[in-house]
Amino acid sequence: MLATSAATAGATSHEGAGVPSPCAHCGLPVPTALHEDGARAQFCCGGCRAVFEILHDHGLDRYYEFAERRTTPVVRTGRSYDEFDHPDFHELYVQRTADGLSRVHLYLEGVHCASCVWLVERVPLVLPGVVRAELHVGRSQATLEWDAIRTPLSEVARFLESLGYVPHPYRGIRAGEVRRAEDRVALTRIGIAGAIAINVMLPALAMYSGWLSAGIEADFERFFRWTSLILTVPAILGPGRVFFTGAWGALRTRSLHLDVPIAIALAAGFVRGAVNTVTDTGPIYFDGVSVLIFLLLIGRFLQQRSQRAAAAASELLSTVTPNGARMVDEQGVVREIPATALLPGMTMDVRAGETLAADGVVVDGQSTLDLSLLTGEPRPVSVDVGANVYAGTLNVAAPLRVRVVRSGESSRVARLLQQVEQSARRRAPIVLLANRMAGVFVIVTLVLALATYVLWYRDDATRALDHAIALLVVTCPCALAMATPLAVTVAAGRAARRGIFVKGGDALESLSRPGLLFIDKTGTITEGRSSLLQWHGEESLKPLVLSLEQGSTHPLAEGFRQAFAGLETPPVESSTHVPGGGIRGRVLGHDVVIGSPSFVSSAATGATSCREMHGDPAYTPVWIAVDGVVRARAAFGDAIRVDARESLDRLRAQGWRVRMLSGDVSDVARAVGSELGLAVVDCMGEMSPEAKLRQVAEARAADPGRTVVMVGDGVNDAAAMAAATVGIAVHGGAEASLATADVYLTTPGLSVLVELSAGAANTMRVIRRNIAFSLAYNVLGVGLAITGVINPLLGAIMMPMSSLTVVLGSWLGRTFPRVS
Amino acid sequence: MSILYIVLPLALVIVLGAVVAFVWATRQGQFDDLDTPPLRVLHDDEPRRRQ
C-alpha cells in the first residue's frame, strides 16, 4: 500500500504544477512544491508572504507599483531585539534631539532601490511613535527619530525586520563622517576652481578676439593680463595645491605618478605667465592653467568616489554577532548583559533560535547548531556537552549553557573579520594603466621641452623659453588623467543598472584579464538553503507534518513550512523535540514522528522498503511515521542555480580557470562539480574559512601577475575575497562579505558574472582608446610646439578638445549593455 | 570702453557671491547624498494624506 501511494503522490505533487509563477513579493520564481492552485498570489517563502500581508494591511500596496524592487527573499532572524532597549545601547548609539525625541542611525541589510526608500520612509505611518524616518541608499543608513516613551526601539527594529530589512546599529558613523568631509572638501575645491576657470576665460576671450582682429589697446591688455594673474593665484594656491602636494609626495617616495607631469605643467605655465605679466611681454597661460585645474579636480573627484575603503572589522562584527547575551551567575540567576561585557569563564544561557555571542564549550544541554556563518553550509550539526561552539553560530534546537572561552575581539569570527580587514589593507594597490605611463611621460616631455629650448635658443632665447613652456603646458596630461576615471565612472554607472555594483576602477582593470576564478559552492553556485526536493507519501499527511513543524526553529522545519505554506494546520495535542533526532507529537489523534531515518526507524516499522535515497550525501532524508508505520519520505537538498552550468562554461570560454571552494563535505562538492563540468582536482571540499584564505593567498603568491578572483556569499568567504585580486559577492550574500567585496551582484544567478567579465574587458578597451586619443593630442601639441607654430589660443582650444574627446569616448564606448 | 574697469571687478564680486553660496551649500551638506533624493521625488504624497 505504501509503495503505490508513494509513487502516485510523488508524481502529482511535483511534476503537475506547470510553469513556475513569480513570487508576489520578491518576484523570484516560486518553487513548484510551493505553488498553490487557485490562490490570488503566489509566494516563494513565508517571509515574503508576511511582508505582502503587512503592506496590504497598512495600505502600502503602492510598493508593488515600483518598476525596480528588491529581488531578495525576505530573511527572518526571529530576534527579539531586546538589546536595542538596553540603557548601554542607548548610551552608545542613541542621541536626544532638541524636541525631546530620540534619534538613532541604523544600518539596514538589503536596501538598494527606490522602493526601499519609499517603504522605509513610510514607517512613521505604521508605527505611531516614529516621527521621522530617512534612508540614505548609498550607505544603507536609516535615520530614525522616535518617541522612546510611546514606542520602544526594539519594536521598531522588529517591524523593520518584518519588512525584510534586518537592522543593526550603525557603528561606522565616524568613518562615514570622514568620507563625507573628504567629499565636501573636494566639491568645494571643484566649485572654486570652476568659478575661477570660467572667469579667467572672460578676459582671455577678449584678448584672443583682439589678437585675431584689429588688436587691443595696450592699457586694456595689461588690465586683462593682471586680472587673469590675480584670479589664477588663488586657483594655484587653493584648489590647485593638491597636485603639488601629490607630486611632492610621489617624488619623496621616488615613484612617479601622473601628479608629477601635471605639477610641472601647472608650475611652468603659471610662473612663466606671471613673469610675462610683470615684464609685459610674451604669452600668458592663465586660462589654460585654471581650466586644467578645474578639469583635473573633476577627474580626481570621480576617482575618489569610485573607491571606497573597506569597512572596519569592528563594524562588520556587529552584523554577525548579537549585541546582547544572557549570563548565568553563581546562584544560577540569569541576567541580560551587553555582549561586550561577556568575559572568559562566564556561563551564558543560549535559547533555541538565538545566535551565540562568544566562543565557548557546552557545559549543559544538547542541541543542533547552524554553523553556516563559519562553514557556509546550511545543514545543522549536533553538539553535546564538551563540544566547542563559536560566536555567530545559531542555536537551532534546544537551550544550551555555554562556558565562555573567548569573547568579543578574540572570538574566532572576530579574528576572521580582522583577517578580512588586514588582507583588504595589505592588498597592494593596482597601479592604474595611466599611472604606469607617468614615468615615461615625464621624461619624454622634459626631454622634448629641453630639445625645443635648445633648438630655438640660437634664434631667440626668450622665444625659445616660451616655446618650451608652451610644450609643457600643452602636453599636460589632463585627458590622460581623466581617461580612466571617466571610463570607469560611466561603465560602473551602467553596470549598476544591470545589478552589478563595482567599487573601484582597478577591479574592472583586473577583471579584464582572465585568470583564476575561485567560486564558493553553497549559496553561490547553489541556492544556499535547504528546500524540499522530493516528497514520497500521501497528500493527507502534509497538514500533520506542517502542524508539528510549525513551532520548530530547525532549518528543515522552515523547509517544510515553505513547501507546505497555505495548508490547514490541525491543532497539535503534544510535541517533543529530540535534539539530533527529530520531533514527535500527537496531531488529530495520530502519533506522528518526523526526523532522521535512524531516529524514525527506531520508533516505527516499515522502513526497509525506502532505503534507496540514503546513500546520496547531497540530500538530507527525512522520514515521517504515523502510528508506528513509516508513511512518507522527504528529501531536502540545496538546488544548483539554473544558470550555473551555462555561466561557468561561458566563463571558461572567456579564458577563466574555474575552481570550486566549498565548506561542504568533499563528496557533495565533487558531485556538484561534476554536474558543472569541473574536474575533480578543481572541486575542493571541507574548506574552512582559513583554508579558503590560504588557497587564494597561495594562488596569488604563485603568480603575482595573474588575476585571482574569489566569488562568494558569506562571512566564511569574506577573508578569501579580501585577499583575492578581486572579491565578488553574489546576490543574497551576508552584509559582511558585501563590505569587503570589490564587486557586488544584486541580480540573482551566475550569468551576471559572465556579463561582468565581458563588461570589464570592454571598459578596458575604452580606457585604452581614451589614452590613445589623449596621447595623440599630446603628440600633435609637441609637434606644434617644437616647430614654433603653437600659440596660447591654439593651446587653449586643444586642451579642452582632448578632454572632450575622452568624455565622449567614455560615454559612447560600449562597456555594459545600456538599460533604457 | 573704460566701463570695463568697473564692470569686470563688479562681475568678479558677483562671482565671489556665487562661490560663497556654493561653499555654504556644500558645508550645509546639500550635496552629501545625491542618490536618495532623486529616488524620493518619484514618490507621490498620496499615502501621507490618509493620516
Tab-separated table of N, CA and C in Angstrom, chain A residues 62 66 114 117-118 121-122 125 134-138 180 184 187-188 191 195 199 219-220 223-224 227, chain B residues 1-2 4-5 8 12 15 19 22-23 26-27 29 31-33 35-36 39-40 43-44 46-47 51:
chain	number	residue	atom	x	y	z
A	62	ARG	N	1.084	50.340	-2.756
A	62	ARG	CA	1.754	51.071	-3.831
A	62	ARG	C	3.193	50.629	-4.015
A	66	PHE	N	6.342	50.040	-8.020
A	66	PHE	CA	7.688	50.415	-8.448
A	66	PHE	C	8.222	49.388	-9.430
A	114	ALA	N	14.655	52.440	-5.224
A	114	ALA	CA	13.635	53.448	-4.924
A	114	ALA	C	12.534	52.893	-4.036
A	117	VAL	N	13.478	53.005	-0.367
A	117	VAL	CA	13.384	54.343	0.201
A	117	VAL	C	11.936	54.625	0.570
A	118	TRP	N	11.067	54.316	-0.353
A	118	TRP	CA	9.654	54.579	-0.158
A	118	TRP	C	9.141	53.843	1.069
A	121	GLU	N	10.714	54.940	4.498
A	121	GLU	CA	10.280	56.266	4.907
A	121	GLU	C	8.778	56.308	5.205
A	122	ARG	N	8.083	55.187	4.996
A	122	ARG	CA	6.670	55.113	5.373
A	122	ARG	C	6.491	54.513	6.769
A	125	LEU	N	4.078	56.030	9.243
A	125	LEU	CA	2.637	55.861	9.012
A	125	LEU	C	2.105	54.648	9.757
A	134	GLU	N	14.338	58.433	7.610
A	134	GLU	CA	15.003	58.873	6.398
A	134	GLU	C	16.032	57.833	6.019
A	135	LEU	N	16.126	57.535	4.739
A	135	LEU	CA	17.051	56.490	4.310
A	135	LEU	C	18.096	57.070	3.370
A	136	HIS	N	19.360	56.741	3.626
A	136	HIS	CA	20.438	57.071	2.702
A	136	HIS	C	20.794	55.782	1.969
A	137	VAL	N	20.387	55.715	0.711
A	137	VAL	CA	20.534	54.457	-0.017
A	137	VAL	C	21.984	54.051	-0.167
A	138	GLY	N	22.849	55.018	-0.514
A	138	GLY	CA	24.244	54.689	-0.780
A	138	GLY	C	24.931	54.042	0.409
A	180	ARG	N	32.484	61.859	4.345
A	180	ARG	CA	31.639	62.983	3.965
A	180	ARG	C	32.446	64.272	3.946
A	184	ARG	N	33.095	66.764	0.808
A	184	ARG	CA	32.762	68.189	0.847
A	184	ARG	C	33.954	69.036	0.448
A	187	LEU	N	34.401	68.835	-3.293
A	187	LEU	CA	33.385	69.616	-4.007
A	187	LEU	C	33.669	71.112	-3.918
A	188	THR	N	34.083	71.559	-2.723
A	188	THR	CA	34.398	72.972	-2.558
A	188	THR	C	35.520	73.371	-3.504
A	191	GLY	N	34.247	73.627	-7.025
A	191	GLY	CA	33.427	74.827	-7.202
A	191	GLY	C	34.281	76.072	-7.385
A	195	ALA	N	34.699	78.263	-10.848
A	195	ALA	CA	34.366	79.691	-10.936
A	195	ALA	C	35.557	80.486	-11.462
A	199	ASN	N	35.948	82.523	-15.159
A	199	ASN	CA	36.185	83.964	-15.157
A	199	ASN	C	37.540	84.369	-15.706
A	219	ASP	N	46.553	99.396	-22.778
A	219	ASP	CA	46.067	99.550	-21.400
A	219	ASP	C	45.111	98.435	-21.003
A	220	PHE	N	44.150	98.159	-21.950
A	220	PHE	CA	43.185	97.100	-21.676
A	220	PHE	C	43.882	95.754	-21.548
A	223	PHE	N	45.471	95.403	-18.311
A	223	PHE	CA	44.415	95.218	-17.306
A	223	PHE	C	43.923	93.775	-17.291
A	224	PHE	N	43.673	93.231	-18.513
A	224	PHE	CA	43.202	91.840	-18.594
A	224	PHE	C	44.248	90.868	-18.086
A	227	THR	N	44.334	91.023	-14.362
A	227	THR	CA	43.140	90.392	-13.793
A	227	THR	C	43.296	88.875	-13.807
B	1	MET	N	35.195	102.475	-23.663
B	1	MET	CA	35.242	101.131	-23.096
B	1	MET	C	35.808	101.128	-21.678
B	2	SER	N	36.029	102.322	-21.108
B	2	SER	CA	36.609	102.368	-19.767
B	2	SER	C	35.659	101.785	-18.746
B	4	LEU	N	34.763	98.989	-18.626
B	4	LEU	CA	35.303	97.672	-18.271
B	4	LEU	C	35.988	97.694	-16.915
B	5	TYR	N	36.653	98.831	-16.606
B	5	TYR	CA	37.375	98.898	-15.333
B	5	TYR	C	36.420	98.775	-14.149
B	8	LEU	N	34.137	94.706	-14.938
B	8	LEU	CA	34.865	93.454	-14.702
B	8	LEU	C	35.009	93.169	-13.203
B	12	LEU	N	33.262	90.123	-10.984
B	12	LEU	CA	34.012	89.226	-10.101
B	12	LEU	C	33.427	89.213	-8.700
B	15	VAL	N	30.526	86.928	-8.834
B	15	VAL	CA	31.011	85.542	-8.857
B	15	VAL	C	31.428	85.126	-7.454
B	19	VAL	N	30.291	81.881	-5.399
B	19	VAL	CA	31.214	80.900	-4.815
B	19	VAL	C	30.910	80.721	-3.337
B	22	PHE	N	27.900	78.639	-2.913
B	22	PHE	CA	28.177	77.228	-3.204
B	22	PHE	C	28.889	76.560	-2.031
B	23	VAL	N	29.907	77.264	-1.515
B	23	VAL	CA	30.657	76.694	-0.388
B	23	VAL	C	29.730	76.506	0.810
B	26	THR	N	27.581	73.488	0.240
B	26	THR	CA	28.351	72.264	0.423
B	26	THR	C	28.532	71.967	1.906
B	27	ARG	N	28.893	73.002	2.670
B	27	ARG	CA	29.102	72.803	4.108
B	27	ARG	C	27.811	72.410	4.806
B	29	GLY	N	25.786	70.450	3.673
B	29	GLY	CA	25.519	69.048	3.361
B	29	GLY	C	24.488	68.846	2.271
B	31	PHE	N	24.978	68.544	-0.789
B	31	PHE	CA	25.448	67.650	-1.851
B	31	PHE	C	25.911	66.303	-1.297
B	32	ASP	N	25.623	66.057	-0.006
B	32	ASP	CA	26.119	64.833	0.617
B	32	ASP	C	25.489	63.577	0.044
B	33	ASP	N	24.203	63.584	-0.116
B	33	ASP	CA	23.512	62.396	-0.585
B	33	ASP	C	22.860	62.722	-1.919
B	35	ASP	N	22.138	60.255	-4.035
B	35	ASP	CA	21.480	59.039	-4.514
B	35	ASP	C	20.007	59.002	-4.124
B	36	THR	N	19.712	59.380	-2.872
B	36	THR	CA	18.354	59.173	-2.372
B	36	THR	C	17.353	60.215	-2.873
B	39	LEU	N	15.538	59.516	-5.993
B	39	LEU	CA	14.574	58.414	-5.882
B	39	LEU	C	13.321	58.895	-5.159
B	40	ARG	N	13.544	59.814	-4.193
B	40	ARG	CA	12.438	60.238	-3.343
B	40	ARG	C	11.412	61.058	-4.127
B	43	HIS	N	8.260	59.461	-5.433
B	43	HIS	CA	7.152	59.026	-4.576
B	43	HIS	C	6.046	60.066	-4.570
B	44	ASP	N	4.826	59.594	-4.652
B	44	ASP	CA	3.688	60.507	-4.528
B	44	ASP	C	3.426	60.768	-3.058
B	46	GLU	N	0.459	60.850	-1.842
B	46	GLU	CA	-0.893	60.352	-1.587
B	46	GLU	C	-1.044	59.585	-0.273
B	47	PRO	N	-0.153	58.610	0.072
B	47	PRO	CA	-0.406	57.855	1.297
B	47	PRO	C	-0.364	58.723	2.549
B	51	GLN	N	-3.441	60.066	6.870
B	51	GLN	CA	-3.358	60.290	8.317
B	51	GLN	C	-4.249	61.407	8.774
